[in-house]
Short mmCIF file of C-alpha atoms in Angstrom, two decimals:
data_model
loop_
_atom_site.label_atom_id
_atom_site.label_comp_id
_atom_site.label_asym_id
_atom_site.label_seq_id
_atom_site.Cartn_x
_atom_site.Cartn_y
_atom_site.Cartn_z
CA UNK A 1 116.27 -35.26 74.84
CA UNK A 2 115.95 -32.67 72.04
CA UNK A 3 113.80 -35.29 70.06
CA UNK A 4 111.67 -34.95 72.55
CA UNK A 5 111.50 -31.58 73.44
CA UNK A 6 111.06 -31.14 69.86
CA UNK A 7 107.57 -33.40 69.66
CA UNK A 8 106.03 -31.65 72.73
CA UNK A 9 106.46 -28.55 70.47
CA UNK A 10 104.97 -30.19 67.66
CA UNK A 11 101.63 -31.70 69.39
CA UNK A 12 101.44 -27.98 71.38
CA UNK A 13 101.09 -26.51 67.76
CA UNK A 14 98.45 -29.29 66.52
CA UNK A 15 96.37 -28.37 69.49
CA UNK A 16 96.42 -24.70 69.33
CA UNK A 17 95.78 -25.22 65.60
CA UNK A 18 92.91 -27.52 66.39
CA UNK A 19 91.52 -25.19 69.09
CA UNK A 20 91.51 -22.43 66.43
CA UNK A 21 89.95 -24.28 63.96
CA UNK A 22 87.44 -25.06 66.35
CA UNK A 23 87.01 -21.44 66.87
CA UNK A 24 86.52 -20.65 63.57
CA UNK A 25 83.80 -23.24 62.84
CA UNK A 26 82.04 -22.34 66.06
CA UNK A 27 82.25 -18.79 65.02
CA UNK A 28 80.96 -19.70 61.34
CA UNK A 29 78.33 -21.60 62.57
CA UNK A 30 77.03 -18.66 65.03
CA UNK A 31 76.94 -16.47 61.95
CA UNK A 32 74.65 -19.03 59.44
CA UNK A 33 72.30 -19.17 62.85
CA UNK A 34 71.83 -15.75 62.59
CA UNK A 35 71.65 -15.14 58.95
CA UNK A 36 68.63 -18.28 58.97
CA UNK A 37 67.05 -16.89 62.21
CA UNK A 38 67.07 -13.00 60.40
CA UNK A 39 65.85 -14.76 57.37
CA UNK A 40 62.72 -16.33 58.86
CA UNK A 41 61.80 -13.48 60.59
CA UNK A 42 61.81 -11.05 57.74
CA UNK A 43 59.65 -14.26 55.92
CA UNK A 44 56.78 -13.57 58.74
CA UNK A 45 54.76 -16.29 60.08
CA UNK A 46 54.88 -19.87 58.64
CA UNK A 47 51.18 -20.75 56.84
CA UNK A 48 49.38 -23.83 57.04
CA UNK A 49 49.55 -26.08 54.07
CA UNK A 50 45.77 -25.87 52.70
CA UNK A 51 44.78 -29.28 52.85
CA UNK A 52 42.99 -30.71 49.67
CA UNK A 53 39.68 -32.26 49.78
CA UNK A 54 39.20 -34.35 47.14
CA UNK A 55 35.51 -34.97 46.64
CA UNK A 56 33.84 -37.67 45.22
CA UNK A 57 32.32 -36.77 41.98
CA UNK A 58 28.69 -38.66 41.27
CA UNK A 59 27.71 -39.30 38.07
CA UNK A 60 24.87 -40.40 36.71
CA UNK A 61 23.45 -42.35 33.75
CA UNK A 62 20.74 -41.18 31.29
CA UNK A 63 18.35 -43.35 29.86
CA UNK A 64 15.87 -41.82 27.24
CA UNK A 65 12.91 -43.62 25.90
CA UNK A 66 10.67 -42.79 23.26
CA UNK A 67 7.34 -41.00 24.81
CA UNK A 68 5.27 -42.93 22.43
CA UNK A 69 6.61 -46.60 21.91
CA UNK A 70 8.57 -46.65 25.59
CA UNK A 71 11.96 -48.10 23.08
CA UNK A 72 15.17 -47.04 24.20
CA UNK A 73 16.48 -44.85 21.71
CA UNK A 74 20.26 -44.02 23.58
CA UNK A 75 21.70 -44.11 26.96
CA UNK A 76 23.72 -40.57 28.22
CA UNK A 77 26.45 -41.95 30.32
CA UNK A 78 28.86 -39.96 32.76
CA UNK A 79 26.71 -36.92 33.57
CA UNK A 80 28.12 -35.29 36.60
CA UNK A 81 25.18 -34.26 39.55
CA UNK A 82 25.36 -30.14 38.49
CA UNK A 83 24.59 -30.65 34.99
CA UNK A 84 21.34 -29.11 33.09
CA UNK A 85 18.90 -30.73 31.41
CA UNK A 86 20.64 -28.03 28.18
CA UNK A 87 23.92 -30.37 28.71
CA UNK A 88 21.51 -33.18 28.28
CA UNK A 89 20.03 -32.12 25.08
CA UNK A 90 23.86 -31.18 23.45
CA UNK A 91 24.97 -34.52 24.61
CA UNK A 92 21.74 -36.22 23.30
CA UNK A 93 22.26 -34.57 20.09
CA UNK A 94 25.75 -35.76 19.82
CA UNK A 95 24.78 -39.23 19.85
CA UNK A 96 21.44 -38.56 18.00
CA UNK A 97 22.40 -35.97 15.16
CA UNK A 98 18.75 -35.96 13.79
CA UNK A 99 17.56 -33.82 16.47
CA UNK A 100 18.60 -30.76 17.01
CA UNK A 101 18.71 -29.63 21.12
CA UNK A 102 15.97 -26.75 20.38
CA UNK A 103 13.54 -29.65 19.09
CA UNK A 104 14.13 -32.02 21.66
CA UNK A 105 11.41 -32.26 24.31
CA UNK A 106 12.27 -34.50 27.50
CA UNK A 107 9.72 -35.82 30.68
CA UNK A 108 10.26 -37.52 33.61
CA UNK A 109 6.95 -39.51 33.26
CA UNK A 110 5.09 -40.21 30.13
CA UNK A 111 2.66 -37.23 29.29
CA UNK A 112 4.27 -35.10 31.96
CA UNK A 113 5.38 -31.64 31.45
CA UNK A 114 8.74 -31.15 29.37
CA UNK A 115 11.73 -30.08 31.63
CA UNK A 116 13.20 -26.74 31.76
CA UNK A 117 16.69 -26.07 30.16
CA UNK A 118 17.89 -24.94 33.24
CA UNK A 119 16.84 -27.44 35.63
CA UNK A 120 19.49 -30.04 37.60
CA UNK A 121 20.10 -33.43 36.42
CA UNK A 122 20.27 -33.84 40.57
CA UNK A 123 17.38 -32.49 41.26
CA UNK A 124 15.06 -35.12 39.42
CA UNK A 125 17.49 -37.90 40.08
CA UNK A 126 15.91 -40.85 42.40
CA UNK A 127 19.07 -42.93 41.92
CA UNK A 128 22.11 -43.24 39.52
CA UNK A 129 20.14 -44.46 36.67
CA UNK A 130 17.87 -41.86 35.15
CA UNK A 131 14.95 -42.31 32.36
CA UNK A 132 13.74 -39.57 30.56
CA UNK A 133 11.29 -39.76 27.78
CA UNK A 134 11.43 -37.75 24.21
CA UNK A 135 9.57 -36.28 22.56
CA UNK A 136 10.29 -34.62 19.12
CA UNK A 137 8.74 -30.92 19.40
CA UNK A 138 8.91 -30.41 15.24
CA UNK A 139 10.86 -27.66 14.11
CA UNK A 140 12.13 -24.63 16.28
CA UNK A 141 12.73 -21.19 15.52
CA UNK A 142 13.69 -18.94 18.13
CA UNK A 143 11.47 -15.89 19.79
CA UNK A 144 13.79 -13.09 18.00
CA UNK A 145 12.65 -14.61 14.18
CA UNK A 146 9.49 -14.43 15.43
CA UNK A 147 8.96 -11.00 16.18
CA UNK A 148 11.19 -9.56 13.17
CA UNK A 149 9.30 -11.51 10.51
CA UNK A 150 5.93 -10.25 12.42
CA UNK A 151 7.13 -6.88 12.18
CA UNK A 152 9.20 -6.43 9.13
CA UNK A 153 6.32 -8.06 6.90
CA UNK A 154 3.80 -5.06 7.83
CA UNK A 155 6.53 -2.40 7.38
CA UNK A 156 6.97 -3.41 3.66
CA UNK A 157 3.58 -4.56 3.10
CA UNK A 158 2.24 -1.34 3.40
CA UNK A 159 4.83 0.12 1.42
CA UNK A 160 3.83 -1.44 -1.32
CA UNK A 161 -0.14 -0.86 -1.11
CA UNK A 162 1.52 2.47 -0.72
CA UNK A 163 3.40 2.81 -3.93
CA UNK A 164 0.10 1.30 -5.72
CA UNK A 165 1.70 -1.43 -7.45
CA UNK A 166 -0.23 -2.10 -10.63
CA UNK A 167 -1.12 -5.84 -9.51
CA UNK A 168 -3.05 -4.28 -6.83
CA UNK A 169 -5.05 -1.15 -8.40
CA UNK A 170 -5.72 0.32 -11.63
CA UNK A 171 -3.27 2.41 -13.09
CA UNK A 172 -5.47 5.01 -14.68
CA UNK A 173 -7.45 5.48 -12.06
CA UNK A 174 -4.77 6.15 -9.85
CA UNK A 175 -3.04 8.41 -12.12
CA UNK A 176 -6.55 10.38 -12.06
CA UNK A 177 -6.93 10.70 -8.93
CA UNK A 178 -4.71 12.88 -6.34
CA UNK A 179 -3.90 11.37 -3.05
CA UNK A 180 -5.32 13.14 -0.12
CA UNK A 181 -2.91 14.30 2.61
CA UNK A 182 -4.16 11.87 5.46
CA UNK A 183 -2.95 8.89 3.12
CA UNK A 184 0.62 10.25 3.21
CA UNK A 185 0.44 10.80 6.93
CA UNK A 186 -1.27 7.66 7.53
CA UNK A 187 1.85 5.85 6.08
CA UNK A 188 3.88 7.86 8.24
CA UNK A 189 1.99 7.21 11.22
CA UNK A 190 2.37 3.26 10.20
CA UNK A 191 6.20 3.01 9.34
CA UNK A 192 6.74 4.88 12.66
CA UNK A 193 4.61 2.21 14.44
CA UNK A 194 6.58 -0.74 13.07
CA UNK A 195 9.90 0.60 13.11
CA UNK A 196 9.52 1.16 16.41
CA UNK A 197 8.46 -2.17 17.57
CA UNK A 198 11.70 -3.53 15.53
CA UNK A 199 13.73 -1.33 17.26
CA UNK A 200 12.62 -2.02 20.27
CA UNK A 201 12.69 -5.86 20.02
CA UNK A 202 16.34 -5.59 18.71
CA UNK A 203 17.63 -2.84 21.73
CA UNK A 204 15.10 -2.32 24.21
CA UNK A 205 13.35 -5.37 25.02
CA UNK A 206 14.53 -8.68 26.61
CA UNK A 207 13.16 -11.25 24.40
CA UNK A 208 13.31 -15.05 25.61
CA UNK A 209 16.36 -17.01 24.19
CA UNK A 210 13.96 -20.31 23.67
CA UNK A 211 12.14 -21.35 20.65
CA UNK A 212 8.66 -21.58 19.47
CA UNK A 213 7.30 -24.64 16.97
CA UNK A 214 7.48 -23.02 13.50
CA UNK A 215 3.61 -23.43 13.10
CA UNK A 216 3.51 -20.19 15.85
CA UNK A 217 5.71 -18.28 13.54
CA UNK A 218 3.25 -18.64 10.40
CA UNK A 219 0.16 -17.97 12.83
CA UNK A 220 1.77 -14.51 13.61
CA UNK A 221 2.73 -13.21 10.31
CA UNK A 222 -0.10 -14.79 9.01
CA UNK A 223 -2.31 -11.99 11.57
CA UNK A 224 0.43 -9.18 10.99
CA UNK A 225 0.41 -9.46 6.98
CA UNK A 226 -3.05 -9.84 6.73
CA UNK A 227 -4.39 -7.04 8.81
CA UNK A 228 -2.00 -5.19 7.69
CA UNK A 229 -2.84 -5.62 3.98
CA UNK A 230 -6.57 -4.82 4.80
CA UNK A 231 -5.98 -1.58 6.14
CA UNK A 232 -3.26 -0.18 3.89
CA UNK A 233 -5.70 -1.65 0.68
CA UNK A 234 -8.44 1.06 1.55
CA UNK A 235 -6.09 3.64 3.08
CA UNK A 236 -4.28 3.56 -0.20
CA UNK A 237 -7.10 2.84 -2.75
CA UNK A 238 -7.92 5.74 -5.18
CA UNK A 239 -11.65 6.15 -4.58
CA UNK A 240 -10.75 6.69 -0.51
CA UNK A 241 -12.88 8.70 0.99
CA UNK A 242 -11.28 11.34 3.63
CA UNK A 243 -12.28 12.04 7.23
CA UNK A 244 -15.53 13.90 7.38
CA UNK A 245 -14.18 16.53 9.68
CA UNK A 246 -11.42 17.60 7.84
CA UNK A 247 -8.27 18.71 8.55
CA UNK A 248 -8.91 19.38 12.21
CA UNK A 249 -9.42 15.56 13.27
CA UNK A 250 -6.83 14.43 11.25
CA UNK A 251 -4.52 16.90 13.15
CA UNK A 252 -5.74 15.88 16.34
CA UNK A 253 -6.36 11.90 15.69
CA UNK A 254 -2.26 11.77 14.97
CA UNK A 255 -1.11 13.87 17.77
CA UNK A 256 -3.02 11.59 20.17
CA UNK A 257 -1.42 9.01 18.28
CA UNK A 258 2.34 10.48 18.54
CA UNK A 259 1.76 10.70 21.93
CA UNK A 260 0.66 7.23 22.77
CA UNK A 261 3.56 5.91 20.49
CA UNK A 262 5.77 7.68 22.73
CA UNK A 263 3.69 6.72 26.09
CA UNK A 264 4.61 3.13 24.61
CA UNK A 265 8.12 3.43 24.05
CA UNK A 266 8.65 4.84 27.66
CA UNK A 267 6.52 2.30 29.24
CA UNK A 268 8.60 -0.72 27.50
CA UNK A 269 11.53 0.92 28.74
CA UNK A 270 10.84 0.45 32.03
CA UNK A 271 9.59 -3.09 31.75
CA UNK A 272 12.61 -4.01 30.39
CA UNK A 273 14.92 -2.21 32.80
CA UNK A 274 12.62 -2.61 35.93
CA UNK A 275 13.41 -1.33 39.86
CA UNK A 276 14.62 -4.34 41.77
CA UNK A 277 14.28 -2.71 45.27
CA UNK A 278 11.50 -2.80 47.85
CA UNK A 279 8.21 -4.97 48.44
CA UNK A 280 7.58 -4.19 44.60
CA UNK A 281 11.07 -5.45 43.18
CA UNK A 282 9.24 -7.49 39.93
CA UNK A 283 6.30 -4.27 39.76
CA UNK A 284 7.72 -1.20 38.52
CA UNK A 285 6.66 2.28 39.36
CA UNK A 286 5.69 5.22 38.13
CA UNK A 287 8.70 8.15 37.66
CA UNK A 288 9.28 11.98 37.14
CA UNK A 289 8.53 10.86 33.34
CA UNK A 290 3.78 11.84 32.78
CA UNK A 291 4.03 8.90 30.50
CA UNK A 292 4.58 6.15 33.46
CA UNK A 293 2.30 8.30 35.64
CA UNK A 294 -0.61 5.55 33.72
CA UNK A 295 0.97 2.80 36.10
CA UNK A 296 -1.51 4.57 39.15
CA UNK A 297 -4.56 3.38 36.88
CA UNK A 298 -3.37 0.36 34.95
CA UNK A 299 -0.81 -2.65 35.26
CA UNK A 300 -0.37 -2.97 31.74
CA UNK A 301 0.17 0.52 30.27
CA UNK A 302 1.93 -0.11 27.60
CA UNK A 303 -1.18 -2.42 26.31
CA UNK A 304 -3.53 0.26 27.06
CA UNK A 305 -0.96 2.83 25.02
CA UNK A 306 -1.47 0.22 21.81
CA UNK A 307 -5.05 0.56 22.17
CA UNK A 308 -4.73 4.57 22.35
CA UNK A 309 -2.72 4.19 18.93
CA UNK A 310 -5.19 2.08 16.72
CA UNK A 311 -7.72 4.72 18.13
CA UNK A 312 -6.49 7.68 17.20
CA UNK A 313 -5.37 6.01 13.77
CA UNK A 314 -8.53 4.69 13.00
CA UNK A 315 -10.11 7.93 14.00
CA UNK A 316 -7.26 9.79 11.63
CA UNK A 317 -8.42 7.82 9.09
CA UNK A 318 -12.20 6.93 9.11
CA UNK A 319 -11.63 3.47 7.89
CA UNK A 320 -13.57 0.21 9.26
CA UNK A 321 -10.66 -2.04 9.01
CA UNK A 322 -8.91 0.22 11.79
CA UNK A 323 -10.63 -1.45 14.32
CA UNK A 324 -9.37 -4.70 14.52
CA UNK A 325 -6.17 -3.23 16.02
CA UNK A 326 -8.49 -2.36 19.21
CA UNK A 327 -8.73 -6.21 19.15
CA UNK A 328 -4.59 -6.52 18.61
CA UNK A 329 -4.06 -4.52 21.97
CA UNK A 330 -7.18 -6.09 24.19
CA UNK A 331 -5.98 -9.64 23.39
CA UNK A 332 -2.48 -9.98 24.99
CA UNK A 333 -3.90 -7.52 28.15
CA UNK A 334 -6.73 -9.99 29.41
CA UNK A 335 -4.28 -12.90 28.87
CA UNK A 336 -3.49 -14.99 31.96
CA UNK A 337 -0.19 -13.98 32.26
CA UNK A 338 2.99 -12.41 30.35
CA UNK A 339 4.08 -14.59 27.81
CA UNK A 340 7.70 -15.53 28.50
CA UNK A 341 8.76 -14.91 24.59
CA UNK A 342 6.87 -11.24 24.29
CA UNK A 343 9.55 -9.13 24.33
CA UNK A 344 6.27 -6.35 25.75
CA UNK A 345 4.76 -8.38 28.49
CA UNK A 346 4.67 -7.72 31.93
CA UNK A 347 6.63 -9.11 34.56
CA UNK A 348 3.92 -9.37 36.85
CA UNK A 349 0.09 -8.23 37.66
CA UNK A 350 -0.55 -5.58 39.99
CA UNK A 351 -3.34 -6.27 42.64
CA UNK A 352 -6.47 -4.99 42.36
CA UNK A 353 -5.75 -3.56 39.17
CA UNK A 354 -7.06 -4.34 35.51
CA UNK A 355 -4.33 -4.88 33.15
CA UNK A 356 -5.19 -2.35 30.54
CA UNK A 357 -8.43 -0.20 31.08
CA UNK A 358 -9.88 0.06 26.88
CA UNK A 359 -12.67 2.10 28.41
CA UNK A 360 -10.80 4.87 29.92
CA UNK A 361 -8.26 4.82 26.72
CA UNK A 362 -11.51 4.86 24.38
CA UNK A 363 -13.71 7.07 25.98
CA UNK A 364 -10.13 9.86 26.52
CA UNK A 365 -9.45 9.88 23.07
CA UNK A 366 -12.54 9.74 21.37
CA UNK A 367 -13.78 12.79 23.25
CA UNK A 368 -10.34 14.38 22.76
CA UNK A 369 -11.03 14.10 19.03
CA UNK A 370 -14.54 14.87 18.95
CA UNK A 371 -13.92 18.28 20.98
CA UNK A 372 -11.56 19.67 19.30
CA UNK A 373 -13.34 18.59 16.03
#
């Protein structure tokens, strides 16, 4: 009887034990539902997994042939669709070391038009195979060479006809003969010229990042050195003979000719820095500045500016080879268009408008000069 009063007892206790226990865990799991619940909702709202699309990427393969014999000289392979015809030209190079990218001229069809740097291999591709034909342009040299040899060669050139190097004149002549003011200002007037077209090319103006066959380069310097050489040989000479009117149009020939080297500057300015708003966003206009106040008259006034400056420094002068720098300025401004790699051409034609008006430059500064003479 006590033995089993005794387990009764004992299997009461297990069950208010387990009960408790059950209690407990109920009561622990109540608190980890609330602590996971509190913890999403301070975690906000649950985001969508971005899905990834993996696209297809299309390559394509490069033939190039020789322009003149049709031989295959190399195949490009694995060209992806957004590449240039540039990427073209570095990978061509890789496999062809001979040619450098800046010399290496490709066409779509034989005696077609060479492709731009910056056009898509997709956007002349008919199919996955593509043949392009070379052509070997000669050597390259790029636009910024150009203009630094063609400007730095009449800067030094006259500096020298200046100085009267014995090679060039007699010494005791010169030694007899005293220089007459205009000579010394007429070298001024001519370093400032030059210095400011290198300065200008180097900050100023936005010169084309292609090249130019070397046989362009030797064409310009060959012009540059050689005018300039004519005119600083009888500027400088010893028997020179000075301006017939004196002092007074020398005075007046180089402030007309300080103020259309200034008219110049301003007007490159704003071609290279032009107003991209409005109907006229490739045109720019005229400002508070007089100087761009030319732009009601002429398209082109920096051209028509050049033209005022070999004016007034032929006038300043009185020498005959002063004129062919009438010729410098008129050529470029009845071109058919700006020439990508002139760091001063236009960026576009005006309507209706000549590009540089000689006349009205020739005819102001000639009687400006002759008036007050």
């Amino acid at each position: 009887m006590f033995r089993r009063h005794k387990s009764l007892a004992s299997d009461r206790r297990r069950e208010v034990f387990s009960r408790g226990a059950a209690r407990s865990m109920l009561k622990n799991d109540l608190r980890n539902f609330q602590c996971l619940s509190q913890l999403v909702l301070s975690a906000g709202p649950l985001k969508a997994i971005p899905v990834v699309k993996h696209s297809k990427t299309v390559h394509f393969e490069i033939e190039i042939l020789d322009a003149h014999t049709r031989k295959q000289i190399c195949i490009v392979d694995k060209v992806v669709q957004t590449s240039t015809i540039h990427d073209v030209k570095q990978k061509f190079h890789k496999a062809c070391p001979n040619w450098y990218p800046s010399r290496v001229g490709l066409q779509l069809e034989q005696g077609g038009p060479f492709l731009k740097d910056y056009i898509t291999v997709q956007s002349i591709a008919a199919s996955s195979i593509v043949t392009l034909y070379f052509t070997d342009l000669g050597r390259q040299v790029s636009w910024i060479t150009i203009f630094l040899a063609e400007y730095t060669g009449p800067l030094l050139i006259y500096l020298l006809f200046y100085l009267r190097i014995p090679y060039i004149y007699d010494m005791k002549e010169s030694s007899r003969r005293l220089r007459h003011p205009v000579v010394h200002l007429a070298c001024f007037c001519h370093c400032i010229h030059y210095i400011r077209y290198l300065l200008e090319t180097l900050f100023v103006h936005k010169v084309s990042a292609g090249h130019t066959p070397l046989k362009n380069l030797i064409k310009g310097c060959a012009f540059y050195w050689g005018f300039t050489s004519w005119i600083a040989y009888y500027i400088n000479h010893p028997r020179y003979t000075p301006p017939s009117f004196g002092n007074r149009q020398v005075t007046v020939s180089a402030i007309n000719f300080l103020i259309c080297e200034a008219g110049n500057h301003f007007i490159n300015v704003i071609l290279a820095h032009p107003n991209h708003t409005g109907i006229n966003a490739c045109f720019p206009s005229p400002n508070y500045n007089p100087f761009t106040w030319m732009f009601f008259l002429v398209s082109c006034p920096n051209y028509t500016y050049e033209i005022g400056s070999w004016i007034s420094f032929t006038v300043m002068t009185q020498t005959l080879p002063g004129f062919p720098g009438w010729l410098r300025g008129l050529a470029p401004a009845f071109s058919p268009g700006p020439d990508p790699g002139d760091p001063g051409s236009s960026p576009c034609w005006a309507p209706r408008m000549e590009p540089a008006s000689p006349s009205a430059c020739v005819s102001a500064s000639l009687s400006l000069s002759l008036s007050l003479s």
